[in-house]
mmCIF file with all atom_site columns, C-alpha atoms and ligand atoms in Angstrom:
data_model
loop_
_atom_site.group_PDB
_atom_site.id
_atom_site.type_symbol
_atom_site.label_atom_id
_atom_site.label_alt_id
_atom_site.label_comp_id
_atom_site.label_asym_id
_atom_site.label_entity_id
_atom_site.label_seq_id
_atom_site.pdbx_PDB_ins_code
_atom_site.Cartn_x
_atom_site.Cartn_y
_atom_site.Cartn_z
_atom_site.occupancy
_atom_site.B_iso_or_equiv
_atom_site.pdbx_formal_charge
_atom_site.auth_seq_id
_atom_site.auth_comp_id
_atom_site.auth_asym_id
_atom_site.auth_atom_id
_atom_site.pdbx_PDB_model_num
ATOM   1   C  CA  . MET A 1 1   ? -176.965 13.735  149.420 1.00 0.00 ? 6   MET A CA  1
ATOM   2   C  CA  . ILE A 1 2   ? -173.197 14.313  148.652 1.00 0.00 ? 7   ILE A CA  1
ATOM   3   C  CA  . LYS A 1 3   ? -170.548 15.199  151.143 1.00 0.00 ? 8   LYS A CA  1
ATOM   4   C  CA  . LEU A 1 4   ? -167.116 16.479  150.471 1.00 0.00 ? 9   LEU A CA  1
ATOM   5   C  CA  . THR A 1 5   ? -164.202 14.498  152.035 1.00 0.00 ? 10  THR A CA  1
ATOM   6   C  CA  . PRO A 1 6   ? -160.935 16.061  151.296 1.00 0.00 ? 11  PRO A CA  1
ATOM   7   C  CA  . SER A 1 7   ? -157.972 13.693  151.120 1.00 0.00 ? 12  SER A CA  1
ATOM   8   C  CA  . LEU A 1 8   ? -155.029 14.426  153.304 1.00 0.00 ? 13  LEU A CA  1
ATOM   9   C  CA  . LEU A 1 9   ? -152.818 13.005  150.716 1.00 0.00 ? 14  LEU A CA  1
ATOM   10  C  CA  . ALA A 1 10  ? -152.888 16.235  148.804 1.00 0.00 ? 15  ALA A CA  1
ATOM   11  C  CA  . ALA A 1 11  ? -152.836 18.738  151.737 1.00 0.00 ? 16  ALA A CA  1
ATOM   12  C  CA  . ASP A 1 12  ? -149.796 20.894  152.321 1.00 0.00 ? 17  ASP A CA  1
ATOM   13  C  CA  . LEU A 1 13  ? -148.432 19.062  155.260 1.00 0.00 ? 18  LEU A CA  1
ATOM   14  C  CA  . MET A 1 14  ? -146.119 21.549  156.260 1.00 0.00 ? 19  MET A CA  1
ATOM   15  C  CA  . ASN A 1 15  ? -149.108 23.779  156.854 1.00 0.00 ? 20  ASN A CA  1
ATOM   16  C  CA  . LEU A 1 16  ? -151.567 21.172  157.861 1.00 0.00 ? 21  LEU A CA  1
ATOM   17  C  CA  . GLY A 1 17  ? -153.133 23.114  160.819 1.00 0.00 ? 22  GLY A CA  1
ATOM   18  C  CA  . ARG A 1 18  ? -153.869 25.979  158.256 1.00 0.00 ? 23  ARG A CA  1
ATOM   19  C  CA  . GLU A 1 19  ? -155.247 23.487  155.827 1.00 0.00 ? 24  GLU A CA  1
ATOM   20  C  CA  . ILE A 1 20  ? -157.586 21.867  158.288 1.00 0.00 ? 25  ILE A CA  1
ATOM   21  C  CA  . ASN A 1 21  ? -158.666 25.219  159.708 1.00 0.00 ? 26  ASN A CA  1
ATOM   22  C  CA  . SER A 1 22  ? -159.790 26.528  156.252 1.00 0.00 ? 27  SER A CA  1
ATOM   23  C  CA  . MET A 1 23  ? -161.588 23.322  155.628 1.00 0.00 ? 28  MET A CA  1
ATOM   24  C  CA  . LEU A 1 24  ? -163.511 23.745  158.874 1.00 0.00 ? 29  LEU A CA  1
ATOM   25  C  CA  . ASP A 1 25  ? -164.160 27.431  157.870 1.00 0.00 ? 30  ASP A CA  1
ATOM   26  C  CA  . HIS A 1 26  ? -165.610 26.097  154.573 1.00 0.00 ? 31  HIS A CA  1
ATOM   27  C  CA  . GLY A 1 27  ? -168.096 23.944  156.411 1.00 0.00 ? 32  GLY A CA  1
ATOM   28  C  CA  . VAL A 1 28  ? -166.344 20.608  155.743 1.00 0.00 ? 33  VAL A CA  1
ATOM   29  C  CA  . ASP A 1 29  ? -166.209 18.273  158.744 1.00 0.00 ? 34  ASP A CA  1
ATOM   30  C  CA  . GLN A 1 30  ? -164.516 15.050  157.404 1.00 0.00 ? 35  GLN A CA  1
ATOM   31  C  CA  . LEU A 1 31  ? -161.049 14.361  156.300 1.00 0.00 ? 36  LEU A CA  1
ATOM   32  C  CA  . HIS A 1 32  ? -159.980 11.153  154.173 1.00 0.00 ? 37  HIS A CA  1
ATOM   33  C  CA  . PHE A 1 33  ? -156.858 9.622   155.720 1.00 0.00 ? 38  PHE A CA  1
ATOM   34  C  CA  . ASP A 1 34  ? -154.892 7.185   153.287 1.00 0.00 ? 39  ASP A CA  1
ATOM   35  C  CA  . VAL A 1 35  ? -152.835 4.439   154.892 1.00 0.00 ? 40  VAL A CA  1
ATOM   36  C  CA  . MET A 1 36  ? -150.600 2.711   152.380 1.00 0.00 ? 41  MET A CA  1
ATOM   37  C  CA  . ASP A 1 37  ? -148.069 -0.133  153.314 1.00 0.00 ? 42  ASP A CA  1
ATOM   38  C  CA  . ALA A 1 38  ? -145.754 -0.277  150.169 1.00 0.00 ? 43  ALA A CA  1
ATOM   39  C  CA  . HIS A 1 39  ? -147.151 -3.900  149.542 1.00 0.00 ? 44  HIS A CA  1
ATOM   40  C  CA  . PHE A 1 40  ? -150.923 -3.861  148.851 1.00 0.00 ? 45  PHE A CA  1
ATOM   41  C  CA  . VAL A 1 41  ? -150.298 -0.636  146.961 1.00 0.00 ? 46  VAL A CA  1
ATOM   42  C  CA  . PRO A 1 42  ? -146.796 0.536   145.652 1.00 0.00 ? 47  PRO A CA  1
ATOM   43  C  CA  . ASN A 1 43  ? -146.610 3.511   148.140 1.00 0.00 ? 48  ASN A CA  1
ATOM   44  C  CA  . LEU A 1 44  ? -146.263 4.587   151.673 1.00 0.00 ? 49  LEU A CA  1
ATOM   45  C  CA  . SER A 1 45  ? -148.335 7.338   153.536 1.00 0.00 ? 50  SER A CA  1
ATOM   46  C  CA  . PHE A 1 46  ? -149.642 7.941   156.985 1.00 0.00 ? 51  PHE A CA  1
ATOM   47  C  CA  . GLY A 1 47  ? -149.745 6.000   160.225 1.00 0.00 ? 52  GLY A CA  1
ATOM   48  C  CA  . PRO A 1 48  ? -151.795 5.695   163.376 1.00 0.00 ? 53  PRO A CA  1
ATOM   49  C  CA  . SER A 1 49  ? -149.722 8.365   165.345 1.00 0.00 ? 54  SER A CA  1
ATOM   50  C  CA  . PHE A 1 50  ? -150.537 10.891  162.653 1.00 0.00 ? 55  PHE A CA  1
ATOM   51  C  CA  . CYS A 1 51  ? -154.228 10.109  162.973 1.00 0.00 ? 56  CYS A CA  1
ATOM   52  C  CA  . ARG A 1 52  ? -153.926 10.547  166.654 1.00 0.00 ? 57  ARG A CA  1
ATOM   53  C  CA  . ALA A 1 53  ? -152.181 13.861  166.501 1.00 0.00 ? 58  ALA A CA  1
ATOM   54  C  CA  . ILE A 1 54  ? -154.909 15.269  164.213 1.00 0.00 ? 59  ILE A CA  1
ATOM   55  C  CA  . HIS A 1 55  ? -157.618 13.773  166.354 1.00 0.00 ? 60  HIS A CA  1
ATOM   56  C  CA  . ARG A 1 56  ? -156.247 15.472  169.535 1.00 0.00 ? 61  ARG A CA  1
ATOM   57  C  CA  . GLN A 1 57  ? -156.011 18.836  167.773 1.00 0.00 ? 62  GLN A CA  1
ATOM   58  C  CA  . TYR A 1 58  ? -159.361 18.532  166.027 1.00 0.00 ? 63  TYR A CA  1
ATOM   59  C  CA  . PRO A 1 59  ? -161.644 16.067  168.072 1.00 0.00 ? 64  PRO A CA  1
ATOM   60  C  CA  . ASP A 1 60  ? -164.774 17.048  166.206 1.00 0.00 ? 65  ASP A CA  1
ATOM   61  C  CA  . LEU A 1 61  ? -163.249 16.526  162.835 1.00 0.00 ? 66  LEU A CA  1
ATOM   62  C  CA  . LYS A 1 62  ? -164.400 13.108  161.437 1.00 0.00 ? 67  LYS A CA  1
ATOM   63  C  CA  . ILE A 1 63  ? -161.398 10.984  160.203 1.00 0.00 ? 68  ILE A CA  1
ATOM   64  C  CA  . ASP A 1 64  ? -162.222 8.544   157.492 1.00 0.00 ? 69  ASP A CA  1
ATOM   65  C  CA  . VAL A 1 65  ? -159.468 5.812   157.407 1.00 0.00 ? 70  VAL A CA  1
ATOM   66  C  CA  . HIS A 1 66  ? -158.880 4.083   154.251 1.00 0.00 ? 71  HIS A CA  1
ATOM   67  C  CA  . LEU A 1 67  ? -156.574 0.955   154.926 1.00 0.00 ? 72  LEU A CA  1
ATOM   68  C  CA  . MET A 1 68  ? -154.781 0.195   151.647 1.00 0.00 ? 73  MET A CA  1
ATOM   69  C  CA  . MET A 1 69  ? -152.815 -2.606  153.309 1.00 0.00 ? 74  MET A CA  1
ATOM   70  C  CA  . ASP A 1 70  ? -152.450 -6.205  153.791 1.00 0.00 ? 75  ASP A CA  1
ATOM   71  C  CA  . ASN A 1 71  ? -153.578 -7.486  157.147 1.00 0.00 ? 76  ASN A CA  1
ATOM   72  C  CA  . PRO A 1 72  ? -155.566 -4.425  158.039 1.00 0.00 ? 77  PRO A CA  1
ATOM   73  C  CA  . GLU A 1 73  ? -157.020 -6.469  160.883 1.00 0.00 ? 78  GLU A CA  1
ATOM   74  C  CA  . LYS A 1 74  ? -154.001 -5.770  162.806 1.00 0.00 ? 79  LYS A CA  1
ATOM   75  C  CA  . TYR A 1 75  ? -154.487 -2.185  162.801 1.00 0.00 ? 80  TYR A CA  1
ATOM   76  C  CA  . LEU A 1 76  ? -158.231 -1.641  163.576 1.00 0.00 ? 81  LEU A CA  1
ATOM   77  C  CA  . ASP A 1 77  ? -157.832 -1.293  167.310 1.00 0.00 ? 82  ASP A CA  1
ATOM   78  C  CA  . ILE A 1 78  ? -155.348 1.413   167.075 1.00 0.00 ? 83  ILE A CA  1
ATOM   79  C  CA  . PHE A 1 79  ? -157.068 3.371   164.571 1.00 0.00 ? 84  PHE A CA  1
ATOM   80  C  CA  . LEU A 1 80  ? -160.364 3.040   166.561 1.00 0.00 ? 85  LEU A CA  1
ATOM   81  C  CA  . GLN A 1 81  ? -158.456 4.273   169.596 1.00 0.00 ? 86  GLN A CA  1
ATOM   82  C  CA  . TYR A 1 82  ? -156.983 6.966   167.858 1.00 0.00 ? 87  TYR A CA  1
ATOM   83  C  CA  . GLY A 1 83  ? -160.127 8.657   166.663 1.00 0.00 ? 88  GLY A CA  1
ATOM   84  C  CA  . ALA A 1 84  ? -161.244 7.112   163.410 1.00 0.00 ? 89  ALA A CA  1
ATOM   85  C  CA  . SER A 1 85  ? -164.893 7.941   162.753 1.00 0.00 ? 90  SER A CA  1
ATOM   86  C  CA  . SER A 1 86  ? -164.987 5.387   159.791 1.00 0.00 ? 91  SER A CA  1
ATOM   87  C  CA  . ILE A 1 87  ? -162.570 2.604   158.609 1.00 0.00 ? 92  ILE A CA  1
ATOM   88  C  CA  . THR A 1 88  ? -162.564 1.140   155.351 1.00 0.00 ? 93  THR A CA  1
ATOM   89  C  CA  . VAL A 1 89  ? -160.692 -2.107  154.313 1.00 0.00 ? 94  VAL A CA  1
ATOM   90  C  CA  . HIS A 1 90  ? -160.251 -3.594  150.916 1.00 0.00 ? 95  HIS A CA  1
ATOM   91  C  CA  . ARG A 1 91  ? -162.310 -6.473  149.665 1.00 0.00 ? 96  ARG A CA  1
ATOM   92  C  CA  . GLU A 1 92  ? -158.868 -7.725  147.920 1.00 0.00 ? 97  GLU A CA  1
ATOM   93  C  CA  . ALA A 1 93  ? -157.156 -8.080  151.337 1.00 0.00 ? 98  ALA A CA  1
ATOM   94  C  CA  . PHE A 1 94  ? -159.468 -10.980 152.608 1.00 0.00 ? 99  PHE A CA  1
ATOM   95  C  CA  . GLU A 1 95  ? -161.536 -13.999 151.788 1.00 0.00 ? 100 GLU A CA  1
ATOM   96  C  CA  . ASP A 1 96  ? -163.994 -13.031 154.306 1.00 0.00 ? 101 ASP A CA  1
ATOM   97  C  CA  . PRO A 1 97  ? -163.979 -9.345  155.525 1.00 0.00 ? 102 PRO A CA  1
ATOM   98  C  CA  . ARG A 1 98  ? -166.844 -9.931  158.015 1.00 0.00 ? 103 ARG A CA  1
ATOM   99  C  CA  . PRO A 1 99  ? -164.753 -10.081 161.187 1.00 0.00 ? 104 PRO A CA  1
ATOM   100 C  CA  . CYS A 1 100 ? -163.136 -6.936  160.263 1.00 0.00 ? 105 CYS A CA  1
ATOM   101 C  CA  . LEU A 1 101 ? -166.350 -5.093  159.357 1.00 0.00 ? 106 LEU A CA  1
ATOM   102 C  CA  . ASN A 1 102 ? -167.965 -6.202  162.735 1.00 0.00 ? 107 ASN A CA  1
ATOM   103 C  CA  . LYS A 1 103 ? -165.079 -5.251  164.673 1.00 0.00 ? 108 LYS A CA  1
ATOM   104 C  CA  . ILE A 1 104 ? -165.075 -1.696  163.213 1.00 0.00 ? 109 ILE A CA  1
ATOM   105 C  CA  . ARG A 1 105 ? -168.758 -1.351  163.915 1.00 0.00 ? 110 ARG A CA  1
ATOM   106 C  CA  . ALA A 1 106 ? -168.409 -2.711  167.621 1.00 0.00 ? 111 ALA A CA  1
ATOM   107 C  CA  . GLY A 1 107 ? -165.803 -0.144  167.992 1.00 0.00 ? 112 GLY A CA  1
ATOM   108 C  CA  . GLY A 1 108 ? -168.150 2.650   167.341 1.00 0.00 ? 113 GLY A CA  1
ATOM   109 C  CA  . ALA A 1 109 ? -167.033 3.664   163.888 1.00 0.00 ? 114 ALA A CA  1
ATOM   110 C  CA  . LEU A 1 110 ? -168.657 3.126   160.444 1.00 0.00 ? 115 LEU A CA  1
ATOM   111 C  CA  . CYS A 1 111 ? -167.325 0.149   158.584 1.00 0.00 ? 116 CYS A CA  1
ATOM   112 C  CA  . GLY A 1 112 ? -166.264 0.326   154.820 1.00 0.00 ? 117 GLY A CA  1
ATOM   113 C  CA  . LEU A 1 113 ? -165.442 -2.067  152.243 1.00 0.00 ? 118 LEU A CA  1
ATOM   114 C  CA  . SER A 1 114 ? -163.643 -0.969  149.024 1.00 0.00 ? 119 SER A CA  1
ATOM   115 C  CA  . VAL A 1 115 ? -162.859 -2.456  145.706 1.00 0.00 ? 120 VAL A CA  1
ATOM   116 C  CA  . LYS A 1 116 ? -160.031 -1.558  143.308 1.00 0.00 ? 121 LYS A CA  1
ATOM   117 C  CA  . PRO A 1 117 ? -160.899 -0.855  139.799 1.00 0.00 ? 122 PRO A CA  1
ATOM   118 C  CA  . GLY A 1 118 ? -160.311 -4.509  138.658 1.00 0.00 ? 123 GLY A CA  1
ATOM   119 C  CA  . THR A 1 119 ? -162.407 -6.028  141.404 1.00 0.00 ? 124 THR A CA  1
ATOM   120 C  CA  . GLY A 1 120 ? -165.933 -7.007  140.479 1.00 0.00 ? 125 GLY A CA  1
ATOM   121 C  CA  . GLU A 1 121 ? -168.761 -5.223  142.256 1.00 0.00 ? 126 GLU A CA  1
ATOM   122 C  CA  . GLU A 1 122 ? -170.559 -8.464  142.638 1.00 0.00 ? 127 GLU A CA  1
ATOM   123 C  CA  . THR A 1 123 ? -167.792 -9.626  145.119 1.00 0.00 ? 128 THR A CA  1
ATOM   124 C  CA  . LEU A 1 124 ? -169.347 -7.141  147.552 1.00 0.00 ? 129 LEU A CA  1
ATOM   125 C  CA  . LEU A 1 125 ? -172.830 -8.548  147.528 1.00 0.00 ? 130 LEU A CA  1
ATOM   126 C  CA  . PRO A 1 126 ? -172.521 -11.015 150.407 1.00 0.00 ? 131 PRO A CA  1
ATOM   127 C  CA  . PHE A 1 127 ? -171.292 -8.398  152.815 1.00 0.00 ? 132 PHE A CA  1
ATOM   128 C  CA  . LEU A 1 128 ? -173.584 -5.495  152.074 1.00 0.00 ? 133 LEU A CA  1
ATOM   129 C  CA  . ASP A 1 129 ? -175.771 -6.005  155.035 1.00 0.00 ? 134 ASP A CA  1
ATOM   130 C  CA  . GLU A 1 130 ? -172.699 -5.645  157.317 1.00 0.00 ? 135 GLU A CA  1
ATOM   131 C  CA  . THR A 1 131 ? -171.114 -2.732  155.505 1.00 0.00 ? 136 THR A CA  1
ATOM   132 C  CA  . ASP A 1 132 ? -172.017 0.944   156.323 1.00 0.00 ? 137 ASP A CA  1
ATOM   133 C  CA  . VAL A 1 133 ? -169.725 2.469   153.572 1.00 0.00 ? 138 VAL A CA  1
ATOM   134 C  CA  . VAL A 1 134 ? -168.741 0.989   150.115 1.00 0.00 ? 139 VAL A CA  1
ATOM   135 C  CA  . LEU A 1 135 ? -165.765 2.826   148.708 1.00 0.00 ? 140 LEU A CA  1
ATOM   136 C  CA  . ILE A 1 136 ? -165.492 2.576   144.871 1.00 0.00 ? 141 ILE A CA  1
ATOM   137 C  CA  . MET A 1 137 ? -161.979 3.241   143.583 1.00 0.00 ? 142 MET A CA  1
ATOM   138 C  CA  . THR A 1 138 ? -162.014 5.307   140.464 1.00 0.00 ? 143 THR A CA  1
ATOM   139 C  CA  . VAL A 1 139 ? -158.099 5.071   140.006 1.00 0.00 ? 144 VAL A CA  1
ATOM   140 C  CA  . GLU A 1 140 ? -155.749 2.352   140.909 1.00 0.00 ? 145 GLU A CA  1
ATOM   141 C  CA  . PRO A 1 141 ? -155.117 3.050   144.568 1.00 0.00 ? 146 PRO A CA  1
ATOM   142 C  CA  . GLY A 1 142 ? -151.576 4.278   145.660 1.00 0.00 ? 147 GLY A CA  1
ATOM   143 C  CA  . PHE A 1 143 ? -151.309 7.723   144.446 1.00 0.00 ? 148 PHE A CA  1
ATOM   144 C  CA  . GLY A 1 144 ? -153.303 11.038  144.243 1.00 0.00 ? 149 GLY A CA  1
ATOM   145 C  CA  . GLY A 1 145 ? -153.663 13.239  141.093 1.00 0.00 ? 150 GLY A CA  1
ATOM   146 C  CA  . GLN A 1 146 ? -154.616 10.373  138.755 1.00 0.00 ? 151 GLN A CA  1
ATOM   147 C  CA  . LYS A 1 147 ? -157.280 10.344  136.080 1.00 0.00 ? 152 LYS A CA  1
ATOM   148 C  CA  . PHE A 1 148 ? -160.795 9.498   136.976 1.00 0.00 ? 153 PHE A CA  1
ATOM   149 C  CA  . MET A 1 149 ? -162.048 6.028   135.444 1.00 0.00 ? 154 MET A CA  1
ATOM   150 C  CA  . PRO A 1 150 ? -165.595 6.721   134.437 1.00 0.00 ? 155 PRO A CA  1
ATOM   151 C  CA  . GLU A 1 151 ? -166.522 3.140   133.650 1.00 0.00 ? 156 GLU A CA  1
ATOM   152 C  CA  . GLN A 1 152 ? -166.408 2.534   137.579 1.00 0.00 ? 157 GLN A CA  1
ATOM   153 C  CA  . VAL A 1 153 ? -169.359 4.461   137.905 1.00 0.00 ? 158 VAL A CA  1
ATOM   154 C  CA  . ASP A 1 154 ? -171.531 1.458   136.828 1.00 0.00 ? 159 ASP A CA  1
ATOM   155 C  CA  . LYS A 1 155 ? -170.510 -0.063  140.192 1.00 0.00 ? 160 LYS A CA  1
ATOM   156 C  CA  . ILE A 1 156 ? -172.309 2.574   142.090 1.00 0.00 ? 161 ILE A CA  1
ATOM   157 C  CA  . ARG A 1 157 ? -175.588 2.016   139.952 1.00 0.00 ? 162 ARG A CA  1
ATOM   158 C  CA  . PHE A 1 158 ? -175.156 -1.888  140.474 1.00 0.00 ? 163 PHE A CA  1
ATOM   159 C  CA  . LEU A 1 159 ? -175.048 -1.392  144.187 1.00 0.00 ? 164 LEU A CA  1
ATOM   160 C  CA  . ARG A 1 160 ? -178.237 0.809   144.238 1.00 0.00 ? 165 ARG A CA  1
ATOM   161 C  CA  . ALA A 1 161 ? -180.060 -1.623  141.826 1.00 0.00 ? 166 ALA A CA  1
ATOM   162 C  CA  . ASN A 1 162 ? -179.120 -4.355  144.288 1.00 0.00 ? 167 ASN A CA  1
ATOM   163 C  CA  . GLY A 1 163 ? -180.840 -2.483  147.172 1.00 0.00 ? 168 GLY A CA  1
ATOM   164 C  CA  . PHE A 1 164 ? -177.766 -1.115  148.876 1.00 0.00 ? 169 PHE A CA  1
ATOM   165 C  CA  . GLN A 1 165 ? -178.940 1.705   151.097 1.00 0.00 ? 170 GLN A CA  1
ATOM   166 C  CA  . GLY A 1 166 ? -175.810 2.620   152.790 1.00 0.00 ? 171 GLY A CA  1
ATOM   167 C  CA  . ILE A 1 167 ? -173.210 5.230   152.118 1.00 0.00 ? 172 ILE A CA  1
ATOM   168 C  CA  . ILE A 1 168 ? -171.317 4.964   148.750 1.00 0.00 ? 173 ILE A CA  1
ATOM   169 C  CA  . ALA A 1 169 ? -168.001 6.822   148.663 1.00 0.00 ? 174 ALA A CA  1
ATOM   170 C  CA  . VAL A 1 170 ? -165.898 7.332   145.551 1.00 0.00 ? 175 VAL A CA  1
ATOM   171 C  CA  . ASP A 1 171 ? -162.202 7.909   145.583 1.00 0.00 ? 176 ASP A CA  1
ATOM   172 C  CA  . GLY A 1 172 ? -159.817 8.911   142.926 1.00 0.00 ? 177 GLY A CA  1
ATOM   173 C  CA  . GLY A 1 173 ? -159.682 11.558  140.354 1.00 0.00 ? 178 GLY A CA  1
ATOM   174 C  CA  . VAL A 1 174 ? -163.055 13.035  141.651 1.00 0.00 ? 179 VAL A CA  1
ATOM   175 C  CA  . ASN A 1 175 ? -163.709 16.774  140.883 1.00 0.00 ? 180 ASN A CA  1
ATOM   176 C  CA  . THR A 1 176 ? -166.571 19.059  140.529 1.00 0.00 ? 181 THR A CA  1
ATOM   177 C  CA  . ASP A 1 177 ? -166.744 18.146  136.865 1.00 0.00 ? 182 ASP A CA  1
ATOM   178 C  CA  . ASN A 1 178 ? -167.652 14.451  137.547 1.00 0.00 ? 183 ASN A CA  1
ATOM   179 C  CA  . ALA A 1 179 ? -169.448 15.136  140.963 1.00 0.00 ? 184 ALA A CA  1
ATOM   180 C  CA  . GLY A 1 180 ? -172.972 15.438  139.214 1.00 0.00 ? 185 GLY A CA  1
ATOM   181 C  CA  . LEU A 1 181 ? -172.426 12.203  137.448 1.00 0.00 ? 186 LEU A CA  1
ATOM   182 C  CA  . LEU A 1 182 ? -171.495 10.456  140.715 1.00 0.00 ? 187 LEU A CA  1
ATOM   183 C  CA  . LYS A 1 183 ? -174.342 11.978  142.533 1.00 0.00 ? 188 LYS A CA  1
ATOM   184 C  CA  . ASP A 1 184 ? -176.791 10.940  139.961 1.00 0.00 ? 189 ASP A CA  1
ATOM   185 C  CA  . ALA A 1 185 ? -175.384 7.434   140.004 1.00 0.00 ? 190 ALA A CA  1
ATOM   186 C  CA  . GLY A 1 186 ? -176.063 7.331   143.790 1.00 0.00 ? 191 GLY A CA  1
ATOM   187 C  CA  . ALA A 1 187 ? -172.895 8.241   145.421 1.00 0.00 ? 192 ALA A CA  1
ATOM   188 C  CA  . ASN A 1 188 ? -172.848 10.079  148.671 1.00 0.00 ? 193 ASN A CA  1
ATOM   189 C  CA  . TRP A 1 189 ? -169.124 10.793  150.000 1.00 0.00 ? 194 TRP A CA  1
ATOM   190 C  CA  . LEU A 1 190 ? -166.961 12.213  147.303 1.00 0.00 ? 195 LEU A CA  1
ATOM   191 C  CA  . VAL A 1 191 ? -163.147 11.962  148.240 1.00 0.00 ? 196 VAL A CA  1
ATOM   192 C  CA  . MET A 1 192 ? -161.172 14.865  146.650 1.00 0.00 ? 197 MET A CA  1
ATOM   193 C  CA  . GLY A 1 193 ? -157.486 15.137  147.144 1.00 0.00 ? 198 GLY A CA  1
ATOM   194 C  CA  . THR A 1 194 ? -156.022 17.377  144.295 1.00 0.00 ? 199 THR A CA  1
ATOM   195 C  CA  . ALA A 1 195 ? -159.342 18.766  143.283 1.00 0.00 ? 200 ALA A CA  1
ATOM   196 C  CA  . TYR A 1 196 ? -159.976 20.331  146.709 1.00 0.00 ? 201 TYR A CA  1
ATOM   197 C  CA  . PHE A 1 197 ? -156.516 21.083  148.351 1.00 0.00 ? 202 PHE A CA  1
ATOM   198 C  CA  . ARG A 1 198 ? -154.771 22.137  145.115 1.00 0.00 ? 203 ARG A CA  1
ATOM   199 C  CA  . ALA A 1 199 ? -157.777 24.006  143.742 1.00 0.00 ? 204 ALA A CA  1
ATOM   200 C  CA  . GLU A 1 200 ? -157.419 27.744  142.978 1.00 0.00 ? 205 GLU A CA  1
ATOM   201 C  CA  . ASP A 1 201 ? -160.282 28.311  145.126 1.00 0.00 ? 206 ASP A CA  1
ATOM   202 C  CA  . PRO A 1 202 ? -161.099 25.347  147.613 1.00 0.00 ? 207 PRO A CA  1
ATOM   203 C  CA  . GLU A 1 203 ? -163.680 27.408  148.967 1.00 0.00 ? 208 GLU A CA  1
ATOM   204 C  CA  . ALA A 1 204 ? -165.648 27.315  145.813 1.00 0.00 ? 209 ALA A CA  1
ATOM   205 C  CA  . VAL A 1 205 ? -165.334 23.521  145.715 1.00 0.00 ? 210 VAL A CA  1
ATOM   206 C  CA  . ALA A 1 206 ? -166.823 23.387  149.182 1.00 0.00 ? 211 ALA A CA  1
ATOM   207 C  CA  . ARG A 1 207 ? -169.603 25.755  148.050 1.00 0.00 ? 212 ARG A CA  1
ATOM   208 C  CA  . TYR A 1 208 ? -170.290 23.619  145.154 1.00 0.00 ? 213 TYR A CA  1
ATOM   209 C  CA  . PHE A 1 209 ? -171.309 20.750  147.610 1.00 0.00 ? 214 PHE A CA  1
ATOM   210 C  CA  . LYS A 1 210 ? -173.550 23.125  149.791 1.00 0.00 ? 215 LYS A CA  1
ATOM   211 C  CA  . GLU A 1 211 ? -175.372 24.166  146.700 1.00 0.00 ? 216 GLU A CA  1
ATOM   212 C  CA  . ASN A 1 212 ? -175.564 20.500  145.277 1.00 0.00 ? 217 ASN A CA  1
ATOM   213 C  CA  . ALA A 1 213 ? -176.011 18.670  148.427 1.00 0.00 ? 218 ALA A CA  1
HETATM 214 C  C1  . LIG B 2 .   ? -155.336 7.056   146.209 1.00 0.00 ? 12  LIG B C1  1
HETATM 215 C  C2  . LIG B 2 .   ? -156.074 7.485   147.508 1.00 0.00 ? 12  LIG B C2  1
HETATM 216 C  C3  . LIG B 2 .   ? -156.917 8.739   147.209 1.00 0.00 ? 12  LIG B C3  1
HETATM 217 C  C4  . LIG B 2 .   ? -156.112 9.940   146.823 1.00 0.00 ? 12  LIG B C4  1
HETATM 218 C  C5  . LIG B 2 .   ? -157.196 10.643  145.886 1.00 0.00 ? 12  LIG B C5  1
HETATM 219 O  O1  . LIG B 2 .   ? -154.956 5.733   146.449 1.00 0.00 ? 12  LIG B O1  1
HETATM 220 O  O2  . LIG B 2 .   ? -156.856 6.474   148.078 1.00 0.00 ? 12  LIG B O2  1
HETATM 221 O  O3  . LIG B 2 .   ? -157.532 9.053   148.540 1.00 0.00 ? 12  LIG B O3  1
HETATM 222 O  O4  . LIG B 2 .   ? -155.864 10.828  147.883 1.00 0.00 ? 12  LIG B O4  1
HETATM 223 O  O5  . LIG B 2 .   ? -156.455 11.753  145.330 1.00 0.00 ? 12  LIG B O5  1
HETATM 224 P  P1  . LIG B 2 .   ? -156.917 12.506  144.074 1.00 0.00 ? 12  LIG B P1  1
HETATM 225 O  O6  . LIG B 2 .   ? -158.274 13.071  144.432 1.00 0.00 ? 12  LIG B O6  1
HETATM 226 O  O7  . LIG B 2 .   ? -156.060 13.545  143.763 1.00 0.00 ? 12  LIG B O7  1
HETATM 227 O  O8  . LIG B 2 .   ? -157.379 11.393  143.047 1.00 0.00 ? 12  LIG B O8  1
HETATM 228 ZN ZN1 . LIG B 2 .   ? -158.225 6.950   149.586 1.00 0.00 ? 13  LIG B ZN1 1
#
């Protein structure tokens, strides 16, 4: 089962209400929300109050928060309070991500653990039992619109071969051309920034997911 998760980073922010309304019209119920701290990644993006504003306006929209930051543990409470339905932290940010994962779950959201392209998939193994979502980065995190790294797909196969039955999300350069490959490898949530919000026909992208779910 694959699910489209458009990434806010590529949306037209001056017309965000219109962008979210059309997403909902296309039957899409989850938005990927990138948080960058200009340290863990070389860019800045959105903070908690923006998450709250979206959640207040669209309480049924699932907000999938991707924390590309150092010390993400300091921001879990606020994102839980402000409506995140899932929160992903990076493996590279900790020795032991368990306290974060457990806190996110206890707060009622799905907990996610992500690896950058250069981080080995085996570093996830000790934590899989406590992880709802593994997010595989298929670009270096920090910017939208980059080229998909196909060699990262092996990480998805590795996780399934090791018995991981949770959600596998993929983020970076994902589009309808590589979606089939990702689905076959065992991915579930496909994050798409450029390929959805900047598509000529975003509705056709959403339809692809309905037809190939
Ligand atoms: C990159 C972000 C992605 C980004 C993906 O660091 O984590 O979520 O928005 O953008 P595209 O789909 O354009 O590669
Ligand atoms: Zn992301």
